[in-house]
Amino acid sequence: MPLHALIITPCATKASRDFSAAGQDCKLTPNLHRATSIIHSSGEVRRVFLFSGHMIDAPDRPEPRFPPDKEPIAAAAIAAKLDELGAGPGDLALCSGACGGDILFAEACLARGVRVEIRIPFNIPEFLNRSVTFAGERWRDRFFTVINTPLATLFVMPDESGPSPTNENPYVRTNLWLLHTALALGEEKVHFICLWNRRGGDGPGGTEHLHDEVNKRTGQVHVLDTNKLFFQGGTS
């Protein structure tokens, strides 16, 4: 069953019924309908802030992209953008949970009273190993602090839909899951914020992929350009 058949909410739009990754339908189980609808059952969502962004650089990364010492700059840029957009109670934030951009975004949203949904492509131990702890144990601690906050809810792809089919990339699949959830709440409500260097990523399903998918549909895209923020001493 295609993902668009699983997200059925009163405010679903035509855009939320037409998604594919490289021409493939993203096939998930009906549990994703539950995963999408539970968190939204408490009332109308005012705005949806969808996020994607770079992880902190691994120690052996050959070309710097998000050096650890640039974390305060990234955090300030994310916070400023959320304040510019008026983020607060009644809004919903959607992101993954990797070290760097995802966790910084989630922390900033929670500090402003925004409900946060975190969606990850693997079970927690595997996800931590792939996307969090290589940058240091403090990022692991921050991950757990975020997901244990009352305003936050964690969704784990294998728990909701089973393992990814062998012909589907789990990161692409998670991007589309995030995007479907956001647009099903009303595409006019969606603001996509990305902490990005405007280049292709290290593999499929990165920030470029989600940026391009959102840009096709809503146009409400806010790029925090890391080239300018981190390496040119300017604003995004």
Short mmCIF file of N, CA, C and O in Angstrom, two decimals, residues 98-206:
data_model
loop_
_atom_site.label_atom_id
_atom_site.label_comp_id
_atom_site.label_asym_id
_atom_site.label_seq_id
_atom_site.Cartn_x
_atom_site.Cartn_y
_atom_site.Cartn_z
N ALA A 98 19.25 13.04 14.35
CA ALA A 98 20.71 12.93 14.26
C ALA A 98 21.40 14.04 15.03
O ALA A 98 20.83 15.12 15.29
N CYS A 99 22.67 13.78 15.37
CA CYS A 99 23.48 14.81 16.01
C CYS A 99 23.60 16.00 15.06
O CYS A 99 23.52 15.87 13.84
N GLY A 100 23.75 17.17 15.63
CA GLY A 100 23.84 18.36 14.79
C GLY A 100 22.49 18.98 14.55
O GLY A 100 21.72 19.23 15.48
N GLY A 101 22.15 19.21 13.27
CA GLY A 101 20.96 19.98 12.92
C GLY A 101 19.68 19.48 13.53
O GLY A 101 18.90 20.26 14.08
N ASP A 102 19.40 18.17 13.44
CA ASP A 102 18.13 17.64 13.94
C ASP A 102 17.94 17.93 15.42
O ASP A 102 16.88 18.42 15.85
N ILE A 103 18.95 17.60 16.21
CA ILE A 103 18.80 17.79 17.66
C ILE A 103 18.75 19.27 18.01
O ILE A 103 17.95 19.68 18.87
N LEU A 104 19.56 20.09 17.35
CA LEU A 104 19.50 21.53 17.61
C LEU A 104 18.12 22.09 17.29
O LEU A 104 17.59 22.92 18.04
N PHE A 105 17.54 21.65 16.17
CA PHE A 105 16.20 22.10 15.80
C PHE A 105 15.17 21.65 16.82
O PHE A 105 14.32 22.45 17.27
N ALA A 106 15.22 20.38 17.22
CA ALA A 106 14.26 19.87 18.20
C ALA A 106 14.37 20.63 19.52
O ALA A 106 13.35 21.00 20.13
N GLU A 107 15.59 20.87 19.97
CA GLU A 107 15.77 21.61 21.22
C GLU A 107 15.19 23.01 21.13
O GLU A 107 14.54 23.50 22.07
N ALA A 108 15.43 23.68 20.00
CA ALA A 108 14.92 25.04 19.83
C ALA A 108 13.40 25.07 19.80
O ALA A 108 12.77 25.98 20.35
N CYS A 109 12.80 24.08 19.14
CA CYS A 109 11.33 24.02 19.09
C CYS A 109 10.74 23.76 20.47
O CYS A 109 9.78 24.42 20.89
N LEU A 110 11.31 22.81 21.19
CA LEU A 110 10.81 22.51 22.53
C LEU A 110 10.92 23.72 23.44
O LEU A 110 10.03 23.97 24.27
N ALA A 111 11.99 24.49 23.31
CA ALA A 111 12.17 25.68 24.13
C ALA A 111 11.10 26.73 23.86
O ALA A 111 10.85 27.60 24.71
N ARG A 112 10.45 26.64 22.70
CA ARG A 112 9.40 27.58 22.33
C ARG A 112 8.00 26.99 22.48
O ARG A 112 7.02 27.57 22.01
N GLY A 113 7.90 25.84 23.11
CA GLY A 113 6.59 25.22 23.35
C GLY A 113 5.99 24.54 22.15
O GLY A 113 4.79 24.28 22.12
N VAL A 114 6.82 24.24 21.13
CA VAL A 114 6.34 23.57 19.93
C VAL A 114 6.39 22.06 20.15
O VAL A 114 7.39 21.53 20.64
N ARG A 115 5.33 21.36 19.80
CA ARG A 115 5.34 19.90 19.85
C ARG A 115 6.26 19.37 18.77
O ARG A 115 6.28 19.89 17.65
N VAL A 116 7.00 18.34 19.10
CA VAL A 116 8.01 17.82 18.19
C VAL A 116 7.76 16.33 17.95
O VAL A 116 7.59 15.56 18.90
N GLU A 117 7.72 15.93 16.69
CA GLU A 117 7.71 14.53 16.30
C GLU A 117 9.07 14.21 15.69
O GLU A 117 9.50 14.87 14.74
N ILE A 118 9.71 13.20 16.21
CA ILE A 118 11.00 12.74 15.69
C ILE A 118 10.79 11.39 15.04
O ILE A 118 10.25 10.47 15.66
N ARG A 119 11.21 11.26 13.79
CA ARG A 119 11.06 10.01 13.05
C ARG A 119 12.44 9.53 12.63
O ARG A 119 13.19 10.26 12.00
N ILE A 120 12.75 8.28 12.99
CA ILE A 120 14.08 7.74 12.69
C ILE A 120 13.94 6.46 11.87
O ILE A 120 12.96 5.72 12.02
N PRO A 121 14.92 6.17 11.01
CA PRO A 121 14.78 5.05 10.07
C PRO A 121 15.17 3.69 10.63
O PRO A 121 14.88 2.67 10.00
N PHE A 122 15.80 3.65 11.81
CA PHE A 122 16.28 2.39 12.37
C PHE A 122 15.89 2.32 13.85
O PHE A 122 15.46 3.33 14.44
N ASN A 123 16.05 1.13 14.44
CA ASN A 123 15.81 1.04 15.88
C ASN A 123 16.83 1.93 16.60
O ASN A 123 17.86 2.33 16.04
N ILE A 124 16.55 2.24 17.86
CA ILE A 124 17.35 3.25 18.55
C ILE A 124 18.83 2.90 18.61
O ILE A 124 19.67 3.74 18.28
N PRO A 125 19.22 1.69 19.01
CA PRO A 125 20.67 1.42 19.07
C PRO A 125 21.37 1.59 17.72
O PRO A 125 22.47 2.18 17.66
N GLU A 126 20.76 1.11 16.64
CA GLU A 126 21.38 1.26 15.33
C GLU A 126 21.43 2.71 14.91
O GLU A 126 22.43 3.18 14.34
N PHE A 127 20.34 3.44 15.16
CA PHE A 127 20.33 4.85 14.79
C PHE A 127 21.39 5.64 15.55
O PHE A 127 22.10 6.47 14.96
N LEU A 128 21.50 5.39 16.84
CA LEU A 128 22.53 6.08 17.63
C LEU A 128 23.92 5.80 17.07
O LEU A 128 24.75 6.71 16.95
N ASN A 129 24.17 4.55 16.72
CA ASN A 129 25.49 4.18 16.21
C ASN A 129 25.78 4.86 14.87
O ASN A 129 26.90 5.32 14.62
N ARG A 130 24.77 4.95 14.00
CA ARG A 130 24.96 5.52 12.67
C ARG A 130 24.98 7.05 12.67
O ARG A 130 25.70 7.66 11.87
N SER A 131 24.18 7.66 13.54
CA SER A 131 23.87 9.08 13.35
C SER A 131 24.04 9.97 14.56
O SER A 131 23.77 11.17 14.47
N VAL A 132 24.49 9.43 15.67
CA VAL A 132 24.57 10.25 16.88
C VAL A 132 25.90 10.12 17.61
O VAL A 132 26.64 11.09 17.76
N THR A 133 26.22 8.92 18.08
CA THR A 133 27.30 8.79 19.05
C THR A 133 28.70 8.96 18.48
O THR A 133 29.65 9.20 19.22
N PHE A 134 28.85 8.88 17.16
CA PHE A 134 30.18 9.12 16.58
C PHE A 134 30.67 10.53 16.89
O PHE A 134 31.87 10.81 16.86
N ALA A 135 29.73 11.44 17.18
CA ALA A 135 30.08 12.83 17.47
C ALA A 135 30.32 13.07 18.96
O ALA A 135 30.62 14.20 19.35
N GLY A 136 30.17 12.02 19.77
CA GLY A 136 30.41 12.17 21.21
C GLY A 136 29.19 11.79 22.03
O GLY A 136 28.04 11.92 21.58
N GLU A 137 29.45 11.33 23.23
CA GLU A 137 28.37 10.84 24.09
C GLU A 137 27.40 11.95 24.50
O GLU A 137 26.24 11.67 24.81
N ARG A 138 27.85 13.19 24.50
CA ARG A 138 26.91 14.25 24.89
C ARG A 138 25.77 14.37 23.90
O ARG A 138 24.66 14.77 24.28
N TRP A 139 26.00 14.02 22.63
CA TRP A 139 24.90 14.04 21.67
C TRP A 139 23.92 12.91 21.95
O TRP A 139 22.70 13.08 21.77
N ARG A 140 24.42 11.78 22.41
CA ARG A 140 23.52 10.70 22.85
C ARG A 140 22.64 11.19 23.99
O ARG A 140 21.43 10.96 24.00
N ASP A 141 23.25 11.85 24.97
CA ASP A 141 22.48 12.36 26.11
C ASP A 141 21.43 13.36 25.65
O ASP A 141 20.28 13.35 26.15
N ARG A 142 21.79 14.21 24.71
CA ARG A 142 20.83 15.21 24.22
C ARG A 142 19.70 14.56 23.44
O ARG A 142 18.54 15.00 23.51
N PHE A 143 20.01 13.50 22.69
CA PHE A 143 18.97 12.76 21.99
C PHE A 143 17.94 12.24 22.98
O PHE A 143 16.72 12.41 22.79
N PHE A 144 18.40 11.60 24.04
CA PHE A 144 17.46 11.04 25.01
C PHE A 144 16.72 12.13 25.79
O PHE A 144 15.54 11.97 26.13
N THR A 145 17.39 13.24 26.06
CA THR A 145 16.69 14.35 26.71
C THR A 145 15.54 14.85 25.85
O THR A 145 14.43 15.09 26.34
N VAL A 146 15.79 14.98 24.55
CA VAL A 146 14.75 15.45 23.64
C VAL A 146 13.59 14.46 23.58
O VAL A 146 12.42 14.84 23.75
N ILE A 147 13.87 13.19 23.35
CA ILE A 147 12.77 12.24 23.14
C ILE A 147 11.99 11.97 24.42
O ILE A 147 10.84 11.50 24.36
N ASN A 148 12.58 12.27 25.59
CA ASN A 148 11.89 12.07 26.86
C ASN A 148 11.18 13.31 27.35
O ASN A 148 10.60 13.31 28.44
N THR A 149 11.20 14.38 26.56
CA THR A 149 10.46 15.59 26.90
C THR A 149 8.97 15.38 26.62
O THR A 149 8.62 14.81 25.59
N PRO A 150 8.08 15.82 27.52
CA PRO A 150 6.64 15.57 27.30
C PRO A 150 6.10 16.07 25.97
O PRO A 150 5.17 15.48 25.42
N LEU A 151 6.67 17.13 25.42
CA LEU A 151 6.17 17.67 24.15
C LEU A 151 6.70 16.91 22.94
O LEU A 151 6.32 17.22 21.81
N ALA A 152 7.57 15.93 23.15
CA ALA A 152 8.18 15.20 22.04
C ALA A 152 7.63 13.78 21.95
O ALA A 152 7.31 13.15 22.96
N THR A 153 7.54 13.28 20.72
CA THR A 153 7.13 11.90 20.45
C THR A 153 8.10 11.31 19.44
O THR A 153 8.39 11.93 18.42
N LEU A 154 8.58 10.11 19.73
CA LEU A 154 9.50 9.41 18.84
C LEU A 154 8.75 8.33 18.07
O LEU A 154 8.02 7.53 18.66
N PHE A 155 8.97 8.29 16.75
CA PHE A 155 8.45 7.22 15.91
C PHE A 155 9.62 6.52 15.24
O PHE A 155 10.49 7.17 14.66
N VAL A 156 9.66 5.20 15.36
CA VAL A 156 10.75 4.38 14.84
C VAL A 156 10.22 3.61 13.63
O VAL A 156 9.28 2.82 13.77
N MET A 157 10.80 3.85 12.47
CA MET A 157 10.27 3.28 11.24
C MET A 157 10.04 1.76 11.30
O MET A 157 8.97 1.29 10.94
N PRO A 158 11.02 0.96 11.75
CA PRO A 158 10.77 -0.49 11.78
C PRO A 158 9.60 -0.88 12.69
O PRO A 158 8.91 -1.86 12.41
N ASP A 159 9.38 -0.13 13.77
CA ASP A 159 8.25 -0.44 14.65
C ASP A 159 6.92 -0.10 14.01
O ASP A 159 5.91 -0.74 14.27
N GLU A 160 6.91 0.94 13.17
CA GLU A 160 5.66 1.39 12.57
C GLU A 160 5.34 0.66 11.26
O GLU A 160 4.16 0.49 10.93
N SER A 161 6.38 0.25 10.53
CA SER A 161 6.12 -0.29 9.19
C SER A 161 6.89 -1.55 8.85
O SER A 161 6.77 -2.06 7.75
N GLY A 162 7.71 -2.03 9.80
CA GLY A 162 8.55 -3.17 9.49
C GLY A 162 9.82 -2.72 8.79
O GLY A 162 10.00 -1.54 8.48
N PRO A 163 10.74 -3.64 8.53
CA PRO A 163 12.00 -3.28 7.87
C PRO A 163 11.77 -2.69 6.49
O PRO A 163 10.79 -3.03 5.80
N SER A 164 12.66 -1.82 6.08
CA SER A 164 12.58 -1.25 4.74
C SER A 164 12.78 -2.34 3.70
O SER A 164 13.67 -3.19 3.85
N PRO A 165 11.96 -2.37 2.65
CA PRO A 165 12.21 -3.31 1.55
C PRO A 165 13.59 -3.12 0.98
O PRO A 165 14.15 -2.01 1.01
N THR A 166 14.15 -4.19 0.45
CA THR A 166 15.53 -4.13 -0.03
C THR A 166 15.72 -3.14 -1.17
O THR A 166 16.84 -2.66 -1.39
N ASN A 167 14.66 -2.83 -1.90
CA ASN A 167 14.79 -1.91 -3.03
C ASN A 167 14.49 -0.46 -2.64
O ASN A 167 14.37 0.40 -3.51
N GLU A 168 14.35 -0.17 -1.35
CA GLU A 168 14.06 1.19 -0.91
C GLU A 168 15.10 1.65 0.09
O GLU A 168 15.45 0.93 1.03
N ASN A 169 15.62 2.84 -0.10
CA ASN A 169 16.59 3.41 0.82
C ASN A 169 15.89 3.91 2.07
O ASN A 169 14.93 4.68 1.99
N PRO A 170 16.34 3.51 3.27
CA PRO A 170 15.63 3.91 4.48
C PRO A 170 15.65 5.41 4.74
O PRO A 170 14.72 5.95 5.36
N TYR A 171 16.68 6.10 4.27
CA TYR A 171 16.73 7.54 4.48
C TYR A 171 15.76 8.27 3.55
O TYR A 171 15.09 9.23 3.96
N VAL A 172 15.67 7.82 2.31
CA VAL A 172 14.67 8.37 1.40
C VAL A 172 13.27 8.11 1.96
O VAL A 172 12.40 8.99 1.95
N ARG A 173 13.09 6.92 2.43
CA ARG A 173 11.78 6.52 2.97
C ARG A 173 11.39 7.39 4.16
O ARG A 173 10.23 7.81 4.29
N THR A 174 12.35 7.68 5.04
CA THR A 174 12.06 8.52 6.19
C THR A 174 11.77 9.95 5.76
O THR A 174 10.85 10.60 6.30
N ASN A 175 12.52 10.46 4.79
CA ASN A 175 12.23 11.80 4.28
C ASN A 175 10.79 11.89 3.77
O ASN A 175 10.07 12.86 4.05
N LEU A 176 10.37 10.89 3.01
CA LEU A 176 9.01 10.93 2.47
C LEU A 176 7.97 10.76 3.56
O LEU A 176 6.87 11.34 3.48
N TRP A 177 8.28 9.98 4.56
CA TRP A 177 7.37 9.83 5.70
C TRP A 177 7.18 11.17 6.39
O TRP A 177 6.05 11.58 6.69
N LEU A 178 8.27 11.88 6.65
CA LEU A 178 8.18 13.21 7.24
C LEU A 178 7.37 14.15 6.35
O LEU A 178 6.50 14.89 6.83
N LEU A 179 7.65 14.11 5.06
CA LEU A 179 6.99 15.02 4.14
C LEU A 179 5.50 14.73 4.01
O LEU A 179 4.67 15.65 4.03
N HIS A 180 5.14 13.47 3.90
CA HIS A 180 3.72 13.11 3.85
C HIS A 180 2.98 13.60 5.08
O HIS A 180 1.88 14.14 4.99
N THR A 181 3.58 13.38 6.23
CA THR A 181 2.94 13.79 7.48
C THR A 181 2.72 15.29 7.50
O THR A 181 1.65 15.76 7.89
N ALA A 182 3.71 16.05 7.09
CA ALA A 182 3.60 17.50 7.10
C ALA A 182 2.51 17.98 6.15
O ALA A 182 1.62 18.76 6.52
N LEU A 183 2.54 17.51 4.89
CA LEU A 183 1.60 18.02 3.90
C LEU A 183 0.18 17.54 4.13
O LEU A 183 -0.78 18.20 3.73
N ALA A 184 0.03 16.41 4.80
CA ALA A 184 -1.32 15.94 5.12
C ALA A 184 -2.04 16.87 6.08
O ALA A 184 -3.27 16.86 6.16
N LEU A 185 -1.29 17.70 6.78
CA LEU A 185 -1.89 18.66 7.70
C LEU A 185 -2.26 19.98 7.01
O LEU A 185 -2.78 20.88 7.64
N GLY A 186 -1.96 20.07 5.73
CA GLY A 186 -2.27 21.27 4.96
C GLY A 186 -1.01 21.89 4.41
O GLY A 186 -0.20 22.42 5.18
N GLU A 187 -0.83 21.81 3.11
CA GLU A 187 0.44 22.25 2.55
C GLU A 187 0.70 23.73 2.78
O GLU A 187 1.85 24.16 2.86
N GLU A 188 -0.36 24.52 2.94
CA GLU A 188 -0.17 25.95 3.18
C GLU A 188 0.41 26.21 4.57
O GLU A 188 0.91 27.31 4.84
N LYS A 189 0.38 25.21 5.45
CA LYS A 189 0.90 25.38 6.81
C LYS A 189 2.38 25.03 6.92
O LYS A 189 3.01 25.30 7.94
N VAL A 190 2.93 24.43 5.90
CA VAL A 190 4.26 23.82 6.02
C VAL A 190 5.36 24.84 5.70
O VAL A 190 5.36 25.47 4.64
N HIS A 191 6.30 24.96 6.63
CA HIS A 191 7.54 25.71 6.42
C HIS A 191 8.69 24.73 6.57
O HIS A 191 8.85 24.11 7.62
N PHE A 192 9.49 24.60 5.52
CA PHE A 192 10.64 23.72 5.57
C PHE A 192 11.88 24.54 5.87
O PHE A 192 12.22 25.48 5.15
N ILE A 193 12.56 24.19 6.95
CA ILE A 193 13.81 24.84 7.36
C ILE A 193 14.93 23.83 7.17
O ILE A 193 14.83 22.69 7.63
N CYS A 194 15.99 24.23 6.49
CA CYS A 194 17.11 23.31 6.33
C CYS A 194 18.43 24.00 6.61
O CYS A 194 18.65 25.14 6.21
N LEU A 195 19.28 23.29 7.31
CA LEU A 195 20.64 23.71 7.59
C LEU A 195 21.51 22.98 6.58
O LEU A 195 21.82 21.80 6.74
N TRP A 196 21.94 23.69 5.53
CA TRP A 196 22.40 22.98 4.33
C TRP A 196 23.46 23.80 3.60
O TRP A 196 23.39 25.04 3.56
N ASN A 197 24.39 23.10 2.97
CA ASN A 197 25.44 23.77 2.19
C ASN A 197 25.10 23.89 0.70
O ASN A 197 25.96 24.26 -0.10
N ARG A 198 23.87 23.57 0.33
CA ARG A 198 23.38 23.65 -1.04
C ARG A 198 24.13 22.70 -1.99
O ARG A 198 24.21 22.96 -3.20
N ARG A 199 24.63 21.61 -1.45
CA ARG A 199 25.30 20.61 -2.28
C ARG A 199 24.66 19.25 -2.07
O ARG A 199 23.89 19.05 -1.13
N GLY A 200 25.00 18.31 -2.96
CA GLY A 200 24.55 16.95 -2.77
C GLY A 200 25.13 16.35 -1.50
O GLY A 200 26.19 16.76 -1.04
N GLY A 201 24.43 15.37 -0.95
CA GLY A 201 24.85 14.78 0.31
C GLY A 201 25.81 13.61 0.12
O GLY A 201 26.32 13.35 -0.98
N ASP A 202 26.04 12.90 1.21
CA ASP A 202 26.94 11.75 1.19
C ASP A 202 26.27 10.49 0.66
O ASP A 202 26.92 9.47 0.49
N GLY A 203 24.97 10.54 0.44
CA GLY A 203 24.23 9.39 -0.07
C GLY A 203 22.78 9.77 -0.26
O GLY A 203 22.38 10.93 -0.04
N PRO A 204 21.93 8.83 -0.70
CA PRO A 204 20.51 9.14 -0.94
C PRO A 204 19.80 9.54 0.36
O PRO A 204 20.19 9.15 1.45
N GLY A 205 18.76 10.33 0.20
CA GLY A 205 17.90 10.65 1.32
C GLY A 205 18.42 11.72 2.25
O GLY A 205 18.00 11.80 3.40
N GLY A 206 19.27 12.59 1.75
CA GLY A 206 19.81 13.66 2.58
C GLY A 206 18.98 14.92 2.50
O GLY A 206 17.83 14.94 2.04
#
